[in-house]
Structures are given as structure tokens and as C-alpha cells.
XYZ file of C-alpha atoms in Angstrom:
618
model
C 87.400 -27.074 -42.086
C 86.438 -23.557 -41.011
C 86.001 -22.617 -44.663
C 83.480 -25.440 -45.170
C 81.651 -24.437 -41.971
C 81.367 -20.843 -43.223
C 80.028 -22.064 -46.591
C 77.371 -24.229 -44.921
C 76.295 -21.491 -42.529
C 76.192 -18.829 -45.233
C 74.143 -21.079 -47.532
C 71.630 -21.697 -44.744
C 71.427 -18.016 -43.780
C 70.691 -17.035 -47.387
C 68.477 -19.893 -48.567
C 66.282 -20.712 -45.570
C 64.817 -17.214 -44.966
C 64.075 -16.888 -48.699
C 62.398 -20.305 -48.768
C 60.361 -19.461 -45.674
C 59.441 -16.081 -47.133
C 57.947 -17.593 -50.270
C 56.204 -20.355 -48.307
C 58.480 -23.316 -49.110
C 59.439 -24.108 -45.495
C 62.820 -24.507 -43.843
C 63.436 -28.121 -44.948
C 63.220 -27.258 -48.628
C 65.373 -24.203 -47.942
C 68.159 -26.380 -46.538
C 67.878 -28.810 -49.474
C 68.130 -25.954 -51.987
C 71.119 -24.565 -50.095
C 72.827 -27.938 -50.489
C 72.121 -28.025 -54.221
C 73.603 -24.540 -54.675
C 76.875 -25.266 -52.855
C 77.150 -28.810 -54.223
C 79.646 -30.000 -56.833
C 77.206 -29.535 -59.747
C 76.135 -25.912 -59.077
C 78.664 -23.496 -57.534
C 80.973 -26.388 -56.544
C 81.810 -24.843 -53.170
C 82.001 -28.241 -51.455
C 82.970 -31.726 -52.628
C 81.974 -35.189 -51.423
C 79.438 -34.958 -48.593
C 79.581 -38.535 -47.298
C 81.449 -37.710 -44.075
C 79.331 -34.630 -43.440
C 76.139 -36.653 -43.884
C 77.311 -39.326 -41.431
C 77.940 -36.586 -38.874
C 74.711 -34.738 -39.645
C 72.629 -37.923 -39.257
C 73.132 -37.389 -35.543
C 70.504 -34.656 -35.875
C 67.955 -37.410 -36.532
C 69.166 -39.164 -33.366
C 68.650 -35.990 -31.335
C 65.247 -35.418 -32.888
C 64.060 -38.868 -31.823
C 65.336 -38.209 -28.293
C 63.192 -35.058 -28.174
C 60.228 -36.931 -29.636
C 60.658 -39.528 -26.890
C 60.598 -36.785 -24.251
C 57.143 -35.791 -25.511
C 55.814 -39.333 -25.119
C 55.002 -40.517 -21.638
C 54.937 -44.352 -21.543
C 51.170 -44.239 -20.933
C 50.681 -42.216 -24.114
C 52.972 -44.560 -26.055
C 50.894 -47.516 -24.852
C 47.757 -45.811 -26.164
C 49.403 -45.546 -29.597
C 50.281 -49.255 -29.676
C 47.523 -50.164 -32.151
C 48.581 -47.445 -34.588
C 52.286 -48.258 -34.198
C 51.962 -52.019 -34.691
C 48.855 -52.142 -36.881
C 49.212 -49.094 -39.107
C 53.015 -49.008 -39.108
C 53.408 -52.757 -39.572
C 50.931 -52.944 -42.450
C 52.584 -49.984 -44.186
C 56.091 -51.457 -44.057
C 55.058 -55.001 -45.023
C 52.661 -54.009 -47.832
C 54.963 -51.380 -49.343
C 58.004 -53.677 -49.165
C 56.110 -56.475 -50.902
C 54.970 -54.242 -53.782
C 58.447 -52.772 -54.305
C 59.977 -56.256 -54.215
C 57.624 -57.416 -56.982
C 58.377 -54.304 -59.050
C 62.129 -54.781 -58.676
C 62.122 -58.526 -59.351
C 59.590 -58.779 -62.200
C 59.656 -55.322 -63.842
C 63.270 -54.201 -63.362
C 64.612 -57.779 -63.561
C 66.854 -57.348 -60.513
C 68.224 -60.250 -58.489
C 65.907 -61.183 -55.653
C 68.487 -60.132 -53.047
C 68.815 -56.677 -54.615
C 65.029 -56.376 -55.037
C 64.413 -57.203 -51.380
C 67.129 -54.852 -50.130
C 65.819 -51.936 -52.220
C 62.202 -52.705 -51.264
C 63.008 -52.556 -47.551
C 64.829 -49.230 -48.007
C 62.062 -47.598 -50.036
C 59.377 -48.677 -47.543
C 60.890 -46.235 -45.039
C 59.936 -42.550 -44.952
C 61.900 -39.519 -43.810
C 61.568 -39.101 -40.044
C 63.592 -35.885 -40.241
C 61.536 -34.195 -42.963
C 58.113 -35.394 -41.817
C 58.439 -34.544 -38.118
C 60.242 -31.262 -38.831
C 57.606 -30.140 -41.349
C 54.584 -31.313 -39.350
C 55.918 -29.642 -36.186
C 56.762 -26.450 -38.060
C 53.240 -26.200 -39.491
C 51.504 -27.221 -36.250
C 50.085 -30.480 -37.670
C 51.925 -32.953 -35.441
C 49.095 -32.990 -32.846
C 46.412 -33.588 -35.470
C 45.033 -37.056 -36.188
C 47.174 -37.395 -39.330
C 50.270 -36.178 -37.475
C 49.854 -38.685 -34.649
C 49.297 -41.567 -37.071
C 52.245 -40.469 -39.227
C 54.389 -40.437 -36.098
C 53.237 -43.966 -35.240
C 54.229 -45.210 -38.699
C 57.613 -43.467 -38.496
C 58.238 -44.984 -35.081
C 57.531 -48.480 -36.388
C 59.836 -47.805 -39.346
C 62.648 -46.710 -37.020
C 62.200 -49.885 -34.998
C 62.104 -51.930 -38.218
C 65.567 -50.639 -39.161
C 67.051 -53.023 -36.559
C 65.852 -56.311 -38.137
C 66.571 -54.881 -41.601
C 70.191 -54.205 -40.587
C 70.384 -57.778 -39.309
C 68.848 -59.182 -42.510
C 71.020 -57.405 -45.091
C 74.253 -59.346 -44.359
C 72.306 -62.564 -45.010
C 71.566 -61.311 -48.518
C 75.249 -60.817 -49.354
C 76.398 -63.048 -52.183
C 80.191 -62.566 -52.069
C 82.115 -65.096 -49.977
C 84.876 -62.663 -49.060
C 82.709 -59.865 -47.796
C 83.021 -58.658 -44.201
C 80.499 -56.733 -42.170
C 80.387 -53.001 -42.774
C 80.916 -52.069 -39.197
C 84.655 -52.097 -39.665
C 85.167 -53.403 -36.159
C 82.873 -50.814 -34.570
C 80.391 -53.507 -33.454
C 82.006 -54.933 -30.336
C 79.773 -58.010 -30.123
C 79.617 -59.149 -33.760
C 82.017 -62.030 -33.016
C 79.575 -63.519 -30.485
C 76.918 -66.096 -31.396
C 73.455 -64.768 -32.175
C 71.994 -65.632 -28.755
C 74.881 -63.814 -27.056
C 74.306 -60.691 -29.111
C 70.591 -60.780 -28.297
C 71.238 -61.171 -24.556
C 73.734 -58.292 -24.501
C 71.365 -56.077 -26.513
C 68.510 -56.820 -24.089
C 70.803 -56.142 -21.118
C 71.813 -52.750 -22.543
C 68.211 -51.762 -23.284
C 67.038 -52.757 -19.797
C 70.007 -50.876 -18.295
C 69.045 -47.710 -20.188
C 65.466 -47.979 -18.925
C 66.484 -48.597 -15.287
C 69.157 -45.878 -15.320
C 66.696 -43.399 -16.776
C 64.078 -44.286 -14.202
C 66.163 -44.523 -11.018
C 69.555 -42.865 -11.553
C 69.027 -39.918 -13.915
C 66.923 -37.732 -11.584
C 69.391 -37.775 -8.629
C 72.284 -37.035 -11.002
C 70.444 -34.188 -12.697
C 69.523 -32.733 -9.287
C 73.215 -32.648 -8.341
C 74.035 -30.926 -11.623
C 71.115 -28.492 -11.275
C 72.253 -27.508 -7.766
C 75.492 -26.103 -9.256
C 73.290 -23.505 -11.023
C 75.647 -23.627 -14.003
C 73.398 -23.762 -17.037
C 76.229 -24.739 -19.375
C 76.973 -27.774 -17.195
C 73.396 -28.963 -17.599
C 73.719 -28.481 -21.362
C 76.944 -30.498 -21.397
C 75.264 -33.240 -19.371
C 72.301 -33.328 -21.747
C 74.593 -33.686 -24.757
C 76.647 -36.344 -22.980
C 73.506 -38.347 -22.253
C 72.385 -38.387 -25.888
C 75.846 -38.980 -27.385
C 76.752 -41.719 -24.887
C 73.515 -43.659 -25.457
C 73.862 -43.341 -29.233
C 77.466 -44.573 -29.063
C 76.552 -47.466 -26.782
C 73.775 -48.622 -29.107
C 76.090 -48.338 -32.099
C 78.758 -50.442 -30.381
C 76.316 -53.326 -29.956
C 74.979 -53.070 -33.507
C 71.619 -51.442 -32.715
C 70.104 -48.226 -34.036
C 71.401 -45.138 -32.166
C 68.132 -43.379 -33.021
C 66.082 -46.122 -31.352
C 68.306 -46.014 -28.257
C 67.954 -42.286 -27.757
C 64.221 -42.496 -28.447
C 63.910 -45.116 -25.718
C 65.891 -42.907 -23.333
C 63.612 -39.996 -24.174
C 60.486 -42.031 -23.404
C 61.943 -43.108 -20.038
C 62.889 -39.505 -19.174
C 59.471 -38.196 -20.264
C 58.318 -38.659 -16.661
C 61.384 -36.857 -15.283
C 61.124 -33.507 -13.530
C 63.996 -32.332 -15.772
C 62.217 -33.166 -19.012
C 61.765 -29.555 -20.127
C 65.350 -28.529 -19.321
C 66.611 -31.443 -21.414
C 64.332 -30.420 -24.256
C 65.470 -26.792 -24.179
C 69.165 -27.754 -24.085
C 69.064 -30.317 -26.905
C 66.709 -28.444 -29.264
C 69.298 -25.984 -30.728
C 71.797 -28.769 -31.482
C 69.059 -30.869 -33.060
C 68.024 -27.994 -35.301
C 71.614 -27.260 -36.336
C 72.464 -30.880 -37.184
C 69.185 -31.491 -39.005
C 69.845 -28.395 -41.098
C 73.321 -29.730 -41.853
C 71.824 -33.101 -42.782
C 69.385 -31.567 -45.274
C 72.130 -29.440 -46.827
C 74.297 -32.547 -47.235
C 71.385 -34.393 -48.897
C 70.931 -31.528 -51.368
C 74.662 -31.379 -52.118
C 74.806 -35.139 -52.754
C 72.409 -35.124 -55.727
C 74.317 -36.540 -58.721
C 73.109 -34.342 -61.587
C 75.283 -35.973 -64.331
C 73.733 -39.353 -63.492
C 70.306 -37.714 -63.433
C 70.957 -36.369 -66.934
C 72.103 -39.754 -68.282
C 69.255 -41.729 -66.685
C 66.667 -38.952 -66.572
C 63.676 -40.925 -67.859
C 64.390 -43.960 -65.654
C 65.049 -41.895 -62.531
C 61.911 -39.756 -62.915
C 59.824 -42.865 -63.609
C 61.221 -44.518 -60.483
C 60.569 -41.406 -58.378
C 56.974 -41.227 -59.609
C 56.558 -44.954 -58.950
C 57.975 -44.600 -55.437
C 55.647 -41.736 -54.531
C 52.592 -43.254 -56.263
C 52.953 -46.710 -54.680
C 53.540 -45.347 -51.190
C 50.705 -42.843 -51.578
C 48.294 -45.575 -52.704
C 49.208 -47.866 -49.811
C 49.040 -45.035 -47.281
C 45.674 -43.752 -48.513
C 44.141 -47.228 -48.407
C 45.455 -47.670 -44.861
C 44.031 -44.266 -43.928
C 40.637 -45.421 -45.204
C 40.927 -48.757 -43.383
C 41.869 -47.069 -40.090
C 39.074 -44.494 -40.567
C 41.069 -41.249 -40.627
C 38.678 -38.331 -41.068
C 38.327 -35.824 -43.918
C 41.493 -34.139 -45.142
C 43.487 -35.989 -42.482
C 43.657 -38.961 -44.884
C 45.332 -36.799 -47.529
C 47.707 -35.152 -45.047
C 48.729 -38.579 -43.710
C 49.304 -39.839 -47.264
C 51.349 -36.878 -48.516
C 53.398 -36.672 -45.317
C 54.851 -40.174 -45.712
C 54.993 -40.643 -49.512
C 58.777 -40.265 -49.869
C 62.023 -42.089 -49.200
C 63.865 -41.626 -45.913
C 67.275 -40.828 -44.501
C 67.670 -44.364 -43.126
C 67.837 -45.496 -46.767
C 71.255 -43.800 -46.946
C 72.405 -45.775 -43.910
C 71.167 -49.023 -45.460
C 72.665 -48.124 -48.857
C 76.054 -47.710 -47.220
C 75.761 -51.252 -45.828
C 74.501 -52.789 -49.096
C 77.414 -51.165 -50.908
C 79.985 -52.754 -48.619
C 78.159 -56.091 -48.795
C 77.998 -55.877 -52.608
C 74.271 -56.602 -52.623
C 73.803 -53.751 -55.113
C 76.034 -52.752 -57.991
C 77.621 -49.266 -57.811
C 75.170 -47.971 -60.433
C 72.152 -49.432 -58.631
C 73.398 -47.822 -55.433
C 73.741 -44.400 -57.081
C 70.341 -44.571 -58.803
C 68.622 -45.614 -55.564
C 70.337 -42.747 -53.751
C 69.172 -40.338 -56.448
C 65.580 -41.603 -56.360
C 65.376 -41.347 -52.552
C 66.977 -37.886 -52.555
C 64.624 -36.469 -55.197
C 61.585 -37.919 -53.397
C 62.779 -36.248 -50.188
C 63.226 -33.007 -52.114
C 59.616 -33.247 -53.331
C 58.199 -34.117 -49.878
C 57.989 -30.522 -48.543
C 56.480 -29.399 -51.867
C 53.660 -31.962 -51.546
C 52.864 -30.694 -48.049
C 52.955 -27.096 -49.279
C 50.400 -28.018 -51.957
C 48.246 -29.599 -49.254
C 48.566 -26.467 -47.103
C 47.600 -24.142 -49.960
C 44.771 -26.223 -51.407
C 43.274 -28.270 -48.596
C 44.252 -26.846 -45.223
C 41.979 -24.011 -44.202
C 43.625 -23.627 -40.831
C 46.946 -22.294 -42.067
C 47.828 -18.839 -40.959
C 50.668 -16.395 -41.490
C 53.577 -16.539 -39.101
C 55.598 -13.677 -37.729
C 58.513 -13.151 -35.411
C 57.939 -13.054 -31.662
C 58.133 -9.644 -30.004
C 61.550 -8.829 -28.619
C 61.876 -9.535 -24.904
C 62.874 -5.946 -24.151
C 59.613 -4.728 -25.773
C 57.375 -6.703 -23.405
C 55.757 -4.709 -20.625
C 56.278 -6.205 -17.172
C 53.530 -6.338 -14.549
C 53.360 -6.677 -10.770
C 49.826 -8.037 -10.887
C 48.742 -10.631 -13.448
C 50.306 -12.344 -16.468
C 47.877 -13.954 -18.906
C 49.296 -16.551 -21.300
C 46.832 -17.015 -24.153
C 44.291 -14.340 -24.997
C 41.687 -16.130 -27.091
C 38.020 -16.577 -26.216
C 38.920 -18.118 -22.837
C 41.663 -15.733 -21.750
C 39.772 -12.625 -22.842
C 36.895 -13.258 -20.426
C 39.334 -13.555 -17.508
C 41.346 -10.556 -18.700
C 38.347 -8.276 -19.066
C 37.092 -9.190 -15.571
C 40.479 -8.593 -13.938
C 41.095 -5.370 -15.860
C 37.670 -4.049 -14.849
C 38.729 -4.494 -11.221
C 41.835 -2.407 -11.737
C 44.519 -5.117 -12.104
C 47.399 -4.422 -14.462
C 47.838 -7.187 -17.035
C 50.803 -8.400 -19.067
C 49.293 -10.440 -21.906
C 51.155 -12.998 -24.033
C 49.828 -14.918 -27.034
C 51.388 -16.948 -29.854
C 48.700 -16.628 -32.543
C 49.639 -13.979 -35.143
C 46.044 -13.657 -36.321
C 44.764 -13.201 -32.783
C 47.471 -10.641 -31.979
C 46.657 -8.617 -35.082
C 42.940 -8.551 -34.257
C 43.445 -7.644 -30.586
C 45.900 -4.857 -31.383
C 43.435 -3.517 -33.949
C 40.953 -3.004 -31.097
C 43.547 -1.271 -28.947
C 44.580 -4.177 -26.697
C 48.216 -4.323 -25.628
C 49.158 -7.921 -26.341
C 52.679 -9.280 -26.890
C 53.576 -12.083 -29.262
C 55.667 -14.851 -27.724
C 55.809 -18.351 -26.265
C 55.016 -18.228 -22.552
C 56.926 -21.505 -22.060
C 60.095 -19.449 -22.545
C 61.554 -18.714 -19.105
C 63.142 -15.463 -20.265
C 59.851 -14.299 -21.726
C 58.039 -14.919 -18.443
C 60.745 -12.986 -16.629
C 60.316 -10.072 -19.046
C 56.565 -10.152 -18.432
C 57.217 -9.662 -14.687
C 57.094 -13.205 -13.303
C 59.571 -12.312 -10.527
C 57.108 -9.835 -8.972
C 53.694 -10.734 -10.408
C 51.046 -12.181 -8.100
C 49.296 -14.510 -10.547
C 49.844 -16.346 -13.858
C 46.710 -17.261 -15.809
C 47.463 -20.060 -18.324
C 44.703 -19.839 -20.931
C 46.335 -21.214 -24.095
C 44.415 -23.900 -25.982
C 47.108 -26.607 -26.371
C 47.087 -29.133 -23.481
C 50.807 -29.942 -23.680
C 51.730 -26.258 -23.829
C 49.644 -25.540 -20.707
C 51.543 -28.241 -18.793
C 54.879 -26.975 -20.113
C 54.172 -23.366 -19.076
C 52.979 -24.511 -15.655
C 56.122 -26.595 -15.150
C 58.462 -23.734 -16.118
C 56.580 -21.266 -13.909
C 56.464 -23.544 -10.839
C 60.138 -24.435 -11.131
C 61.592 -20.973 -11.689
C 58.960 -18.749 -10.048
C 57.596 -20.751 -7.075
C 56.068 -17.647 -5.490
C 53.833 -17.095 -8.535
C 50.257 -18.333 -8.092
C 48.870 -20.334 -11.029
C 45.405 -20.802 -12.465
C 45.054 -22.868 -15.620
C 42.626 -23.770 -18.339
C 41.802 -27.485 -18.575
C 40.932 -28.438 -22.135
C 39.053 -31.610 -21.186
C 38.750 -34.217 -18.453
C 41.926 -36.064 -19.456
C 43.831 -32.821 -19.380
C 42.404 -32.119 -15.926
C 43.832 -35.441 -14.728
C 47.245 -34.452 -16.091
C 47.068 -31.079 -14.343
C 46.145 -32.704 -11.033
C 48.934 -35.262 -11.342
C 51.339 -32.394 -12.100
C 50.316 -30.680 -8.853
C 48.150 -27.954 -10.467
C 44.908 -27.762 -8.491
C 43.539 -24.342 -9.540
C 41.951 -24.914 -12.940
C 38.620 -24.880 -14.725
C 37.475 -27.165 -17.512
C 36.632 -24.946 -20.440
C 33.164 -26.339 -21.293
C 32.063 -27.893 -18.010
C 30.364 -24.870 -16.410
C 28.554 -23.797 -19.589
C 27.389 -27.374 -20.228
C 26.236 -27.709 -16.603
C 24.264 -24.440 -16.754
C 22.623 -25.533 -20.002
C 21.764 -28.870 -18.368
C 20.094 -27.016 -15.469
C 18.093 -24.977 -17.977
C 17.108 -28.197 -19.784
C 15.788 -29.658 -16.495
C 13.686 -26.543 -15.953
C 12.272 -26.717 -19.494
C 11.332 -30.361 -18.843
C 9.004 -29.305 -16.000
C 11.256 -29.340 -12.949
C 11.193 -26.340 -10.670
C 14.119 -23.957 -10.965
C 15.081 -24.693 -7.347
C 15.132 -28.470 -7.989
C 17.109 -28.002 -11.211
C 19.731 -25.832 -9.528
C 20.007 -28.301 -6.618
C 20.486 -31.236 -9.023
C 23.117 -29.249 -10.928
C 25.032 -28.458 -7.741
C 24.928 -32.076 -6.583
C 26.171 -33.185 -9.992
C 28.965 -30.559 -9.982
C 30.138 -31.386 -6.456
C 30.156 -35.113 -7.166
C 31.950 -34.642 -10.496
C 34.693 -32.490 -8.965
C 35.181 -35.054 -6.196
C 35.296 -37.825 -8.813
C 37.836 -35.867 -10.838
C 40.339 -35.891 -7.964
C 39.706 -39.561 -7.170
C 39.935 -40.765 -10.770
C 43.118 -38.780 -11.394
C 44.879 -41.143 -8.989
C 44.200 -44.169 -11.228
C 44.400 -42.417 -14.607
C 46.709 -44.393 -16.906
C 45.774 -47.760 -15.408
C 42.979 -48.783 -17.788
C 41.624 -51.603 -15.624
C 41.564 -49.646 -12.349
C 40.218 -46.559 -14.082
C 37.396 -48.533 -15.697
C 36.364 -50.024 -12.338
C 36.626 -46.657 -10.564
C 34.629 -44.706 -13.147
C 31.872 -47.321 -13.127
C 31.684 -47.068 -9.334
C 31.575 -43.255 -9.424
C 28.750 -43.316 -11.981
C 26.747 -45.666 -9.760
C 27.437 -43.404 -6.775
C 26.146 -40.402 -8.721
C 22.924 -42.212 -9.572
C 22.453 -43.035 -5.887
C 23.128 -39.443 -4.794
C 20.651 -37.970 -7.267
C 18.062 -40.681 -6.544
C 18.320 -40.093 -2.796
C 17.931 -36.347 -3.280
C 14.822 -36.829 -5.432
C 13.269 -39.097 -2.811
C 13.992 -36.568 -0.069
C 12.495 -33.754 -2.138
C 9.395 -35.828 -2.911
C 9.015 -36.586 0.787
C 9.390 -32.890 1.587
C 6.617 -31.967 -0.867
C 4.212 -34.434 0.793
C 4.914 -32.793 4.137
C 3.498 -29.413 3.139
C 1.159 -28.380 5.925
C 2.145 -31.354 8.091
C 4.672 -31.803 10.872
C 7.470 -33.851 9.261
C 9.869 -33.451 12.120
C 13.134 -31.652 12.435
C 14.929 -34.030 10.005
C 12.993 -32.757 7.008
C 13.526 -29.098 7.750
C 17.206 -29.814 8.383
C 17.483 -31.591 5.018
C 15.820 -28.658 3.344
C 18.562 -26.496 4.688
């Protein structure tokens, strides 16, 4: 066993850096590593079925981490994309593949339907890993791709329930091999138990997890928290498996529930390394499982099927992108990201094999087609990056922690156009700065002009410590990503409570999130400049400069007051809509009353208007 572990690790160490170096990405590097050590290249490993079953747990962990990033309110906002876009993709693609299988390939209808449902699914592991790695997950295409993948993962549950109904052999038993503890119950009993388990996970995550994690955190044993995090994910996955549901869906649900937890970031940090390791193992196993002799015998058929798979899915996805009005190159990115088979096809193929829905040869060819399409998926995104994405930029390693210069004054996280203004002002007043940024291009430019800037992720607790967070007076969070700002603020408040924080708010919604997270010292990045330009516009329209400045101040004061009030109802669409309408009416009244008072004041020039007018003028 140790020998196999060494082979896998060595293959990854050699292949992944080379693949990254030449711009192929880590996913393709792992797949190539699997091909090299597989039975048809260097033959260093044999059958990878057991390894793949184990490595699929990396997908489970990945969905748990994805869930942690999705607060329920954000998930609710994605409901139209999840149900509409995801549902249309699965139904339309399945229908087309069913027709191809039944009428063109002359397969039995049961086999055609089973294969169609498998091929409608895309690779959650490859898509999310690649989009996250390239920084596209937050883009419009990335968010819509995630919505489709989420619907697909949910769809696996009814597909798993449907496949046994397609079985044609009278003596076939369910593939669970006794692992499903409730399969002997009637359908309504299984549904009730499944609902009970799901509700229990939600309630436990909401009301029990935080007190338990606080007890564990008070031990100050980091490894114990890591063990607890792993236990949480493994236990939920096992529980879902025992009742015949998708482990990935269960852990995703747990992640969504814990997204509001104060321990969200600790969980993310603890699970991330295991997720990366198991996903790498999964991709290596996929590469090693490619049956090259079968590919040689059925080369023309397999390649034709791969092209058909990619072309059909790409056509459906692009038409959906047009229908849902994705902008510009985002349509192409969305299309290429999802135009491949997925790892859940291997899970479903295992079931169809035991149920004898597919013949052994059909099973092997389908496996080969899905595997090759997954192998091509990173290449399609690389082509997009090279030809269509103008925002790509070279990546480099973070500076070593011991190289970072600590400060006792101010740490600035993010030194772009926003952070530089703050940094120059503070430096001109004699404050020593420790500056962190995670943009290689920005770092290179700033160092060229003699600025001492260190490359690293300020959400890393150890990095903040190296920058002097234990003794510094102030942390300025000026990065441009809203989620990263909240993450840095959370880490800093938790581990360095004495450190004062000021933050950049990207927009009004982000300001609400900062307020609800307890961060009150922030500035919206365009508000002041827009307000000053509005004051200038009033002056150009014939208002006196004094009146324009007064109107601007009234507007600013009212807007800041509204910001704090509206933050309390943010997330409740109905209450927020009522509150914002009321605040807008209040603003109109405030400005109208001020205009009337100013008009009255102007008519009093040279007259005795009483003490009230002069007091108002003050």
C-alpha cells in the first residue's frame, strides 16, 4: 500500500508542476499523471476502481466547502438559475442523448435513458477546481455554471432512484450490497426517514454545531479542531449513504447551514488540504482508468461519441446562455466549462453494471467517452483563456513568511488604486507600513517604482502575524474582492482583537454585509467621488456652491443613516423593499424641506425674519 502511495505522490509531484508551468493547469496535470502510471503506459499501478471510490470523497469535501461559501440568502438569490438554467440543461440534454442512443445507436430504451441521464451531468470536480484556480468562479459564467452543477448534483438522487426501475433481469439485487439500511422499507417510509435526516442535519448545524465548536476551540488544540471538521464531513457523508442519498448533497447542505457559523473560516481552512489531496487522487485515478486497448479497437466510434457528447452539450449550453442573457464572452466560458461528462457518471455506471442495464462493452465505452471528455475539459478552458480572456495574468509563488517585514503601525491588505491612496497619505505622515497584495502584475509594477510590497493572501493568519498583526495599531483592508474582505476581517477580529480595522466596501450590498459582520469603519469605494461630482453638477445647473454643498451633506448624512437601518432588514426582500421605499420618501421630504427653508431665508434678506431663520441658517 505504501508503494502505491509513493507512486501516486511522485507522479503528482512530477506532472502537476510541469503542467502548470506550460499553462495546462493542475487538473490536466493530475490526469496526465494517471495516464503515465496506468496499466497501459508505465504500468506502475493496476485496477483503480477501489482508489477511485475512495478518491470520490474529494468531491464530497469540495461540495462541503462550496456550501460554506453560500449563505442561505445567497442560495435563495440563485434559485432561478439553479431551477431554471440547471433544470433546462439536464432535461434538454438528456432528451437529445436519449434520441441519439435509441434511434441512431439502436440501443434498448432502458440503456438509452440510463446513458442519457449520465451524459447530461458535468464534472463538478473539474469545473469548480478549474474556475476557482483561474479566478473565474465569481464571474457571471462561473456563478451560472455553479448553479447548473448544483442542480445536477441534486438530480443524481432521483436518477439513482430511477435506475433500478430500468433493470430488466428478474434476479438482480440493488447495488448497495446491504449498505442502504432502509431499502427494505416501503417507499413512503424511505422518504420520511430521508426527510427526517435532512431536517436533523439542518437543525443540528443551526443550533448544536456552534456550542460544540466553541468547546473544541477553547481547548486551543488546532489538531482537535481539524479532527472535528473531518468527523463532521465524514459522518454526514456516511449517514446520507446509509439512507441511499447522495453523500455530496448531504455535505453540501451541511456546508450551507454552517455558512452562517462563526467557525466557517476555520472549517474551510481545515478541510481544504484534504479536499485538494483527494481531488488530486481522483483525477489521477481517472487518468489511470483509461482503457487504451479498447480505444484502439473502437477508435472511430469512441472519438465520434466524444465529439457528439461535447458538441451536443455545447449547443444546448450556448442556447441556454443566450436565452438567459449571459453577456459577451461569458456565454462561451459558461459553454466550455460544462461541455464534458462528469464524475457522477462513474457512480451511475457502477450501478447500471450491477443492474445489468448496460452490457459490459457498453459500460466500458461509456466510461471511456466520459473520461476522454473530462480529459479535454481543461484544454477547452485553456483555449478560452488564451484566445478570449483578456484578464488572465501570470501567477507566481507567494513571498515566504520569513521574508515579510513586520510593522508596529499599519498593515495594508491590497495595494491597488484604493489602497495606494491610503498608503501614500499614511506614509507621508510618518507611519511605517507593511503592505500585502495578491496580484502578481500589481506587485511587479509597484516594486519597479521602489515600493516594498509583499505577495501573499492576507486571509492567512500566519501571514498577518508575520506582517506584525500582534503589535500593529491598524489593519487597512483594501482588496477588491468582497468575500475576501469579509474573510480577512473575520480572521483579524478573531485572532487579533486588539487590531483596529478599516475596510473598503465595494458596493452598498457589501456595506450591508460588513455592518452585519460587525465592521463599522468602512468607506464605499465610489460613493464620495460620485457625491462630489453630484455637488459639482448642482453648481453647474445654476445652484449656488453653498446650496449645492448643503444638499450634498444632507444627502450623505441621510444615506449613511439609511445604510445602517437597511442593513438590519437586508436579506428579507419584502421588508427591505418596504424600508427602502420609505427611506427614499424620507429623503425627498428632507431635501424639499431644506429647499423651502432656504427659499424663505432668501426672501428675508433685509427683513427681520426672527431668531428661527438665523438659527436654521446656522
